[in-house]
PDB file of C-alpha atoms in Angstrom:
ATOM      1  CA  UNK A   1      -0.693  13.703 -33.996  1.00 54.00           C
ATOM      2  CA  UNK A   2      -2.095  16.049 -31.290  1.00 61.00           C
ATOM      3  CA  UNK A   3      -2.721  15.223 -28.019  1.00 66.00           C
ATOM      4  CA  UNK A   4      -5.633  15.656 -26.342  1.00 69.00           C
ATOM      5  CA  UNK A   5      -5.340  14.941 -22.673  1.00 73.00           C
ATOM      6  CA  UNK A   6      -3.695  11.515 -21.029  1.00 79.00           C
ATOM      7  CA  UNK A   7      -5.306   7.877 -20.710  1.00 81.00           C
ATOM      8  CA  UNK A   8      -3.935   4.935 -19.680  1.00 83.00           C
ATOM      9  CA  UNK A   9      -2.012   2.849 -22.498  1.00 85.00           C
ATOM     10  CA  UNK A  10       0.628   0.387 -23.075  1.00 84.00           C
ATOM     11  CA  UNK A  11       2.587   2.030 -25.925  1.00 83.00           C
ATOM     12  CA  UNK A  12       6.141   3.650 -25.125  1.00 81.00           C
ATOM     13  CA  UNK A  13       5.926   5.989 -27.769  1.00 79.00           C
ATOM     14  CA  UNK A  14       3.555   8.095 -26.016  1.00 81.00           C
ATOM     15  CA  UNK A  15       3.820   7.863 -22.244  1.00 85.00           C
ATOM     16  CA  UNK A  16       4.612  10.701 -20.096  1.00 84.00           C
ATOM     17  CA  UNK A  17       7.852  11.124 -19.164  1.00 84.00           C
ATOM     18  CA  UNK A  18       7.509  10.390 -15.649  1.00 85.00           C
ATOM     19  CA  UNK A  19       6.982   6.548 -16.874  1.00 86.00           C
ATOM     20  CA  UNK A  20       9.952   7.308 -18.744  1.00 85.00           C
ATOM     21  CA  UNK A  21      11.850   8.120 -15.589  1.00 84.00           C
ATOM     22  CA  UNK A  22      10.807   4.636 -13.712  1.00 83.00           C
ATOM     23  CA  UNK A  23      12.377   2.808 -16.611  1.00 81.00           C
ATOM     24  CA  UNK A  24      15.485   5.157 -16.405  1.00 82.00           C
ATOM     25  CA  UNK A  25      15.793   4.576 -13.202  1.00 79.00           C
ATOM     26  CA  UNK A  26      18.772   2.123 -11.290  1.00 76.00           C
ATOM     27  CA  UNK A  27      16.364   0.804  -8.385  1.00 82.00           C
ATOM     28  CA  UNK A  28      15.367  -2.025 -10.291  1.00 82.00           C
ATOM     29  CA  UNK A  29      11.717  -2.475  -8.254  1.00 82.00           C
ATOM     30  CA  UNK A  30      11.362   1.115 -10.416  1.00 84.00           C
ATOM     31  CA  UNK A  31      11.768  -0.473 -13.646  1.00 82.00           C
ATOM     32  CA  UNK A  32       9.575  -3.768 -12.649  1.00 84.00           C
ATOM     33  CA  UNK A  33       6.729  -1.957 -11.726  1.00 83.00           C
ATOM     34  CA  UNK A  34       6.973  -0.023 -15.371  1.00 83.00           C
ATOM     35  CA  UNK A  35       7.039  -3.069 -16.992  1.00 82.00           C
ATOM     36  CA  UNK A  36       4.088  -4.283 -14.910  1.00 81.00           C
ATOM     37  CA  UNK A  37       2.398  -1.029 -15.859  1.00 82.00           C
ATOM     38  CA  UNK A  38       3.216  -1.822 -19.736  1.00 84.00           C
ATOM     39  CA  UNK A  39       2.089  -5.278 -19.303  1.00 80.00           C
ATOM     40  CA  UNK A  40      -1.308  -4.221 -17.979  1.00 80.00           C
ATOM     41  CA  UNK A  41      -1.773  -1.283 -20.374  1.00 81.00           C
ATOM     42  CA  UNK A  42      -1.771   1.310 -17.436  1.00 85.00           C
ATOM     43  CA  UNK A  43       0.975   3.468 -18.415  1.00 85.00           C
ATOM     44  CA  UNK A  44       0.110   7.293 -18.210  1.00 82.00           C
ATOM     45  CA  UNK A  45       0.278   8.575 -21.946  1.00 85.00           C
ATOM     46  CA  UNK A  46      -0.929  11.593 -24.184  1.00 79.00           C
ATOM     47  CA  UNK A  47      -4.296  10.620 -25.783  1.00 78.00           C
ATOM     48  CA  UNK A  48      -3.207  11.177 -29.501  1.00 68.00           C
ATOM     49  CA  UNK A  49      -6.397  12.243 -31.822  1.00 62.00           C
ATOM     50  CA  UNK A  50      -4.931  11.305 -35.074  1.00 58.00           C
ATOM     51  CA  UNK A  51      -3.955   7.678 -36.072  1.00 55.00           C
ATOM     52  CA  UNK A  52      -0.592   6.248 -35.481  1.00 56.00           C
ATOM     53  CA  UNK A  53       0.874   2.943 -37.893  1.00 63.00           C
ATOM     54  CA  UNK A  54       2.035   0.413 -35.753  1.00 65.00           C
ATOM     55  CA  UNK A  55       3.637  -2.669 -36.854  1.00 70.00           C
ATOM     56  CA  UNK A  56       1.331  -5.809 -36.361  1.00 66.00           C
ATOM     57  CA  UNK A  57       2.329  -8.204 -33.845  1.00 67.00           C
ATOM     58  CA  UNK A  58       2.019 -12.342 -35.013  1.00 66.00           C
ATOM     59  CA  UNK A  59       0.928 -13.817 -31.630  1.00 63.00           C
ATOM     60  CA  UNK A  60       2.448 -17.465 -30.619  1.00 60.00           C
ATOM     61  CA  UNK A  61      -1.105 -18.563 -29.429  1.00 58.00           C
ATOM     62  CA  UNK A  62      -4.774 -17.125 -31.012  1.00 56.00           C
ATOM     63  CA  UNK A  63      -6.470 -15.433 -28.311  1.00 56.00           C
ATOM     64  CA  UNK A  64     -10.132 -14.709 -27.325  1.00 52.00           C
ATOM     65  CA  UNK A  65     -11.412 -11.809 -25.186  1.00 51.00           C
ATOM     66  CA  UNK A  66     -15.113 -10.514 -24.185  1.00 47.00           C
ATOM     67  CA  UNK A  67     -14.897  -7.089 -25.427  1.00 42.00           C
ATOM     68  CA  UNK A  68     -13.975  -4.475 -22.901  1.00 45.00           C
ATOM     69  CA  UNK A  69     -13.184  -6.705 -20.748  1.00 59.00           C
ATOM     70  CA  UNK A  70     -10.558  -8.502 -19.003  1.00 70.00           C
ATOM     71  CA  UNK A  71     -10.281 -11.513 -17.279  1.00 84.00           C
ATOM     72  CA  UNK A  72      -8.853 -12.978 -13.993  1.00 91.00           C
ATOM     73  CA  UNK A  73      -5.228 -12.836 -13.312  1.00 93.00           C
ATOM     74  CA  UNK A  74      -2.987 -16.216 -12.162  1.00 94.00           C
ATOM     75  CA  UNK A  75       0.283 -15.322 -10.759  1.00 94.00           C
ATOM     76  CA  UNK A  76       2.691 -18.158 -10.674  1.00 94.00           C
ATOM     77  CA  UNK A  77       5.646 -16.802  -8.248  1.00 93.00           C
ATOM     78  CA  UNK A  78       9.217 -19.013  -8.321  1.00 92.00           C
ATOM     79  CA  UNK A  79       9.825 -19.327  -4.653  1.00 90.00           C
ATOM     80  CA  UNK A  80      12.986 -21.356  -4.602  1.00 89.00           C
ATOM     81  CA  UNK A  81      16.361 -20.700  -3.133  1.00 89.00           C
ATOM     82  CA  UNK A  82      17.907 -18.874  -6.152  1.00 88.00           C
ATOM     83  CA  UNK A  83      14.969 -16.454  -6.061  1.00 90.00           C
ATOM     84  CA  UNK A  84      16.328 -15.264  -2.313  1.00 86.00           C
ATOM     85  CA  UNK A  85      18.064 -11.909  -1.599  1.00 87.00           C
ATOM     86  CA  UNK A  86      16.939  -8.880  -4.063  1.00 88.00           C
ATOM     87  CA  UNK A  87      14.579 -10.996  -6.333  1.00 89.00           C
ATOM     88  CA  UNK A  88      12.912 -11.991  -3.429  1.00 87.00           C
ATOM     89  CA  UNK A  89      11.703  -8.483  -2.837  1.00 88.00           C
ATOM     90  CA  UNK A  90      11.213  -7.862  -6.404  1.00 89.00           C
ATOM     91  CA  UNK A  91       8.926 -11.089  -6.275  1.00 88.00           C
ATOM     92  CA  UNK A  92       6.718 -10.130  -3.534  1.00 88.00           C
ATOM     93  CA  UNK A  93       6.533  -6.530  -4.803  1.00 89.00           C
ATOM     94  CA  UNK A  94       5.118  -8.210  -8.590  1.00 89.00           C
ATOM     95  CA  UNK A  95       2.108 -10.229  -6.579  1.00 88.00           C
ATOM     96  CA  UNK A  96       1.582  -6.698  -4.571  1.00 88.00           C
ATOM     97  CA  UNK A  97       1.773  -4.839  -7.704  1.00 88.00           C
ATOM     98  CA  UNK A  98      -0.827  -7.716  -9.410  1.00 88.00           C
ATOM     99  CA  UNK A  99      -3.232  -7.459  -6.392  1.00 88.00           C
ATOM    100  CA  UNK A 100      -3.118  -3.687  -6.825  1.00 87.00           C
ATOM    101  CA  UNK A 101      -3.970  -4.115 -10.534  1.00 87.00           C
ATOM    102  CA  UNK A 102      -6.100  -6.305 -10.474  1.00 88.00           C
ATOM    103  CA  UNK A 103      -8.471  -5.034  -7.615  1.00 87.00           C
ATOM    104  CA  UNK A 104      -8.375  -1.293  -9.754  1.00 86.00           C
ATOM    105  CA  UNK A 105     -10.042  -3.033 -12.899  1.00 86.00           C
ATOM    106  CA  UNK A 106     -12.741  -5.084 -10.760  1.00 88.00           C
ATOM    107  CA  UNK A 107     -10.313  -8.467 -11.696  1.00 89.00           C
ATOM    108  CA  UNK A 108      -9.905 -11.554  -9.671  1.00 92.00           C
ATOM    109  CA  UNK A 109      -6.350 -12.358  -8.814  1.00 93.00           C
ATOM    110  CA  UNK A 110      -5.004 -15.868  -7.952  1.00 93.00           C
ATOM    111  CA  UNK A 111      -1.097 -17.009  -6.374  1.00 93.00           C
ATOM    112  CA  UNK A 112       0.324 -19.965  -7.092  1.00 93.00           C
ATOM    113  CA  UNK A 113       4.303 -19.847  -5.030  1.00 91.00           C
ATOM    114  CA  UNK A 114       6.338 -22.591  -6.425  1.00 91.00           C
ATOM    115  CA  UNK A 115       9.602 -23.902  -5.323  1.00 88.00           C
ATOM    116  CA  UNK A 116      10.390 -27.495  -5.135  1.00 83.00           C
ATOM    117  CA  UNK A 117       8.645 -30.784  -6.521  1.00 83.00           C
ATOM    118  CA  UNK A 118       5.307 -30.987  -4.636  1.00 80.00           C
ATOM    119  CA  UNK A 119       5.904 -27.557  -2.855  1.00 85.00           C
ATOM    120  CA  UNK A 120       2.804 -25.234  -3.664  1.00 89.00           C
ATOM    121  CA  UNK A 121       1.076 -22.317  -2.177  1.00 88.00           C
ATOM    122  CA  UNK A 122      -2.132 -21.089  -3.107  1.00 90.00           C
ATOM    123  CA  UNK A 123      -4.081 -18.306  -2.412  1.00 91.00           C
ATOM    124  CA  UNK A 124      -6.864 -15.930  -3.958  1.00 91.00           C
ATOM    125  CA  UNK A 125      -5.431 -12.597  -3.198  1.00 89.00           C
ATOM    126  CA  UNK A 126      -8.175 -10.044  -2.354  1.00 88.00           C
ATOM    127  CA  UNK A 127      -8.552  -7.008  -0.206  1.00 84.00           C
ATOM    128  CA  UNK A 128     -11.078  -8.958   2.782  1.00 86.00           C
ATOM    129  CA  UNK A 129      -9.719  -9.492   6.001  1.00 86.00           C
ATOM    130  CA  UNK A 130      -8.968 -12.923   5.221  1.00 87.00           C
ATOM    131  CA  UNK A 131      -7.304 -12.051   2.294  1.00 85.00           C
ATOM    132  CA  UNK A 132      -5.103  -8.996   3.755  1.00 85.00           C
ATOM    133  CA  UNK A 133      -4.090 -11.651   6.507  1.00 86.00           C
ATOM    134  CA  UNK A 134      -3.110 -14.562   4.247  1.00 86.00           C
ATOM    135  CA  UNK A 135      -1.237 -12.351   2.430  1.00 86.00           C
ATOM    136  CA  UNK A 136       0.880 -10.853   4.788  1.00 85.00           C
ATOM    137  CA  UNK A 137       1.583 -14.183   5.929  1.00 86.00           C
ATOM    138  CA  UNK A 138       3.095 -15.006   2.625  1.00 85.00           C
ATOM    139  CA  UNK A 139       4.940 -12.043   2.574  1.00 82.00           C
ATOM    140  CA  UNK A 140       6.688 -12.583   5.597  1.00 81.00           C
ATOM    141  CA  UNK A 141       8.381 -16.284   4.691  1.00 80.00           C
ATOM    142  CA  UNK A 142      11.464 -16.290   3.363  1.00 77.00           C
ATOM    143  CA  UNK A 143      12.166 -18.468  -0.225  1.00 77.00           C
ATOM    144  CA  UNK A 144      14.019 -21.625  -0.302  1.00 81.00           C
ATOM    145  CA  UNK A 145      13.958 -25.076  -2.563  1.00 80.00           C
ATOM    146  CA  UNK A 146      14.372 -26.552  -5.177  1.00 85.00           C
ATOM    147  CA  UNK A 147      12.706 -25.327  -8.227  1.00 86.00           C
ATOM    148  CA  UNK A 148       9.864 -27.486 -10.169  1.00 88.00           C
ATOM    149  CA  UNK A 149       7.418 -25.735 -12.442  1.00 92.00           C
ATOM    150  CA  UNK A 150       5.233 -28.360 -13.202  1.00 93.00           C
ATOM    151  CA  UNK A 151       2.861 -28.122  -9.780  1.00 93.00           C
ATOM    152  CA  UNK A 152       2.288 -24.768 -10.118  1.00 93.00           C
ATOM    153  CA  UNK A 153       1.466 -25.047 -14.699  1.00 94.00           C
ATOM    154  CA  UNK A 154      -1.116 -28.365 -13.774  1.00 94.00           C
ATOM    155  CA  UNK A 155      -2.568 -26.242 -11.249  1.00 94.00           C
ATOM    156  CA  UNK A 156      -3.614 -23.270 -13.668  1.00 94.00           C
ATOM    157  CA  UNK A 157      -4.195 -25.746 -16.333  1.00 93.00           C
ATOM    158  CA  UNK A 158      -6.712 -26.837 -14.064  1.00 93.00           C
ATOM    159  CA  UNK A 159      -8.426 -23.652 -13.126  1.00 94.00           C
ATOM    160  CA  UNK A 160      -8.674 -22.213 -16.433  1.00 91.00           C
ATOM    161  CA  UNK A 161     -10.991 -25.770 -17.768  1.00 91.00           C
ATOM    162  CA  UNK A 162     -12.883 -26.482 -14.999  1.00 90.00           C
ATOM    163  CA  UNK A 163     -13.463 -23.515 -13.040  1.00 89.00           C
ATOM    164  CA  UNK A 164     -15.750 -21.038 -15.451  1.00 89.00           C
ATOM    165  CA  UNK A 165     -14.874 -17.620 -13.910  1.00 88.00           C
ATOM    166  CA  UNK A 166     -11.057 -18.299 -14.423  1.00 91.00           C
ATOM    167  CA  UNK A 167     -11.642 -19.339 -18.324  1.00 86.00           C
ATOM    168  CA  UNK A 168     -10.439 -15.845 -19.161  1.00 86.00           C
ATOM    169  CA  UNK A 169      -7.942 -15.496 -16.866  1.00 91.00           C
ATOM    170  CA  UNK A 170      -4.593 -14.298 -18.058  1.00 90.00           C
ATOM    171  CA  UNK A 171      -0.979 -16.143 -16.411  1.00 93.00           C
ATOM    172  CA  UNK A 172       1.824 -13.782 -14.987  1.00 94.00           C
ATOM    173  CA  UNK A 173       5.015 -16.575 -14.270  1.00 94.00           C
ATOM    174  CA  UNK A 174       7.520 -14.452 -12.302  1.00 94.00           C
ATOM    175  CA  UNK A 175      10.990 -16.366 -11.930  1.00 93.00           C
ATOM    176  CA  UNK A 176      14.706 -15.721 -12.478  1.00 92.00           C
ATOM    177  CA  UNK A 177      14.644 -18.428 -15.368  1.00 90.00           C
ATOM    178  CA  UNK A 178      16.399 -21.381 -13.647  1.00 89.00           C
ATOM    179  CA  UNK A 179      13.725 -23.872 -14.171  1.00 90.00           C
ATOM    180  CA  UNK A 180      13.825 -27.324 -15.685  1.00 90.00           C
ATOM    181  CA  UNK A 181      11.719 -28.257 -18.619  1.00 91.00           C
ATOM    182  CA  UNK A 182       8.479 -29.171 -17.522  1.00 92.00           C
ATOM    183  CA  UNK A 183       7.163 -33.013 -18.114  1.00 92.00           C
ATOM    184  CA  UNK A 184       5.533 -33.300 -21.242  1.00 92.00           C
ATOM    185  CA  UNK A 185       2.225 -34.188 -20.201  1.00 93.00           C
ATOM    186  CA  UNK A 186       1.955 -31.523 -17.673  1.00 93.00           C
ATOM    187  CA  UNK A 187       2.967 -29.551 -20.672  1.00 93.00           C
ATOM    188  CA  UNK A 188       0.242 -30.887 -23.329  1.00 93.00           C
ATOM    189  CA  UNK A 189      -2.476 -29.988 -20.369  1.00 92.00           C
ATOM    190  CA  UNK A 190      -1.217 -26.450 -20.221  1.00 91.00           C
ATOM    191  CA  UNK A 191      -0.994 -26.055 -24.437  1.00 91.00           C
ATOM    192  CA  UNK A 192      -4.535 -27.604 -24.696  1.00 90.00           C
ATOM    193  CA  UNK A 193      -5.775 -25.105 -21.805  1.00 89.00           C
ATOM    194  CA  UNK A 194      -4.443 -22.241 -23.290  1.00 87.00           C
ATOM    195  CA  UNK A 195      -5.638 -23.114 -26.903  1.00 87.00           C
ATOM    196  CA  UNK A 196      -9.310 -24.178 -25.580  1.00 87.00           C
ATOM    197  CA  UNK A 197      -9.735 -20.845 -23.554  1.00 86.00           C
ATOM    198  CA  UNK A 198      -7.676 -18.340 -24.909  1.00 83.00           C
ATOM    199  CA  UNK A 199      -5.191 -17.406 -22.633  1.00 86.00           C
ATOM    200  CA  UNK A 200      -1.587 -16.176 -22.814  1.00 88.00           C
ATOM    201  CA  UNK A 201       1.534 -16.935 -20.368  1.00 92.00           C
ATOM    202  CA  UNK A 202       3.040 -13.305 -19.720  1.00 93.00           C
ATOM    203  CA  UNK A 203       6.797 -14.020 -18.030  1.00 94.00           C
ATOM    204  CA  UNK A 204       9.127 -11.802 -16.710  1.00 94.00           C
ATOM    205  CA  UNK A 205      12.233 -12.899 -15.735  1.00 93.00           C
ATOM    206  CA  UNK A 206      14.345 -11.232 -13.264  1.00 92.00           C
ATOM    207  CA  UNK A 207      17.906 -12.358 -14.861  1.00 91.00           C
ATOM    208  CA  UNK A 208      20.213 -11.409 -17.576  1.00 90.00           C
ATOM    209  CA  UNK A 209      18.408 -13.837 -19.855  1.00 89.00           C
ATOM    210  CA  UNK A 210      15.362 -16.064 -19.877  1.00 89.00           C
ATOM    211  CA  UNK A 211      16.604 -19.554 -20.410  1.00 88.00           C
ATOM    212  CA  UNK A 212      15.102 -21.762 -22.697  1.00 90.00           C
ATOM    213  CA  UNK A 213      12.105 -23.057 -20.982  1.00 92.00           C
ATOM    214  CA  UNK A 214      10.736 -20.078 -20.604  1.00 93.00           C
ATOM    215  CA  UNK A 215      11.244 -18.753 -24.394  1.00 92.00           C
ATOM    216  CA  UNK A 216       9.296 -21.986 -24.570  1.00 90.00           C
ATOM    217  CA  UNK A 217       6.199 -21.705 -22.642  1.00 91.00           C
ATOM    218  CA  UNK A 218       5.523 -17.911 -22.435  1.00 92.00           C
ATOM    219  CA  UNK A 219       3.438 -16.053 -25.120  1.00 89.00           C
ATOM    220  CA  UNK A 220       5.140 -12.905 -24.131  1.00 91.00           C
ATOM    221  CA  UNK A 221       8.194 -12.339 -22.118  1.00 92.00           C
ATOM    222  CA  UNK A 222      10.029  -9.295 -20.434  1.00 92.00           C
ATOM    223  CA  UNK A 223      13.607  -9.675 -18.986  1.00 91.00           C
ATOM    224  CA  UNK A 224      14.704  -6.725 -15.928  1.00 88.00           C
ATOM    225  CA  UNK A 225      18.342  -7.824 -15.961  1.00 86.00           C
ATOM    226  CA  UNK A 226      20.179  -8.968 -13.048  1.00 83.00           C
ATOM    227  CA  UNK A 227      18.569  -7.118 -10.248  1.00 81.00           C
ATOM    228  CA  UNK A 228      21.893  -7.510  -7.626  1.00 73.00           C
ATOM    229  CA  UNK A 229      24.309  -6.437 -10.017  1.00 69.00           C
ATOM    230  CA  UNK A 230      21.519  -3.546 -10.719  1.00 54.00           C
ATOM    231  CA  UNK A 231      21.410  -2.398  -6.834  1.00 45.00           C
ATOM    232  CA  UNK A 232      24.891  -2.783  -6.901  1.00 35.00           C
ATOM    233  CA  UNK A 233      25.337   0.087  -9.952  1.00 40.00           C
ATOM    234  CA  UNK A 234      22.077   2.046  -7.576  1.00 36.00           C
ATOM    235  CA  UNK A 235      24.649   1.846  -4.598  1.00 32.00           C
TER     236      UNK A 235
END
């Protein structure tokens, strides 16, 4: 294949090496924000004229987009205690990174910040005053509590069947994979949601491994490793 300029793309096998050198890299806030770059297809990469074989990819979930476009983002951000220290900062970098994203290709962008049973922060994050100000607020709290998923799953169940503009929307779940297993009902609400509109749970765990539950809810999943022992190596 030839190239024939650079476009933006989601495939490793031909970015530019400077995307190359963010996922080299020992900072691990580097190597998140490739991986949110992957994720969102916005990697720089040679624009190859001739056709390349890929193997197909067997999806957990069938999906449905409007062609050409792409729907709202939900970002459902683990704020409990375990999250504090360096995945803290990788944590609020992710929702900066999403707001970023999202406000470059004209998407809505929604935060749901999780922690304990009945502990939930929401907020459309935007670039109005409002929106700056709210966020900047978040960003300045610190993360403690428990950890309960199900809040912050029934609350994008809900916004992806009854709110019409968010029936597209895609789910990012940031977390470092301590989480119990969500109730079953609140779990049947999220599977019908998903099924009925299309969507996909994206996760990316900022651990070693991901833990069962979220091998178990997410459609796709990306693991950084353990970012302190990571900035520890950087160091």
């Amino acid at each position: 294949a030839e190239a024939n300029g650079a476009c933006l793309s989601g495939d490793w096998d031909s970015m530019l090496p400077s995307e190359a050198q963010l996922l080299a890299s020992g900072r691990p806030i580097l190597r998140t924000l490739h991986h949110m770059r992957r994720m969102e297809r916005s990697l720089l990469s040679y624009d190859r004229t001739a056709w390349l074989e890929e193997e197909a990819e067997v999806l957990k979930r069938m999906e449905m987009r409007p062609f050409g476009k792409a729907g709202p983002l939900i970002v459902c951000l683990d704020t409990s205690g375990s999250m504090a220290g360096v995945r803290e900062s990788l944590g609020k970098a992710l929702v900066l990174e999403s707001l970023r994203q999202a406000h470059r290709q004209q998407r809505r962008c929604y935060l749901y910040a999780f922690s304990g049973a009945g502990q939930l922060q929401e907020m459309e994050l935007d670039l109005s005053v409002e929106g700056l100000k709210n966020l900047l607020e978040f960003l300045k709290c610190s993360f403690s509590g428990g950890t309960s998923l199900d809040g912050a799953l029934e609350a994008s169940a809900r916004r992806l069947t009854e709110e019409e503009a968010w029936r597209n929307a895609d789910l990012l779940l940031v977390t470092d994979g301590e989480l119990r297993t969500p109730a079953e009902d609140v779990m049947g609400r999220v599977d019908q949601a998903l099924q009925e509109c299309g969507a996909r749970i994206v996760g990316i765990v900022l651990a070693e491994a991901a833990g069962g539950v979220m091998e178990q809810i997410c459609t796709e999943l990306y693991i950084t490793g353990d970012p302190d022992r990571t900035s520890l190596q950087a160091r």
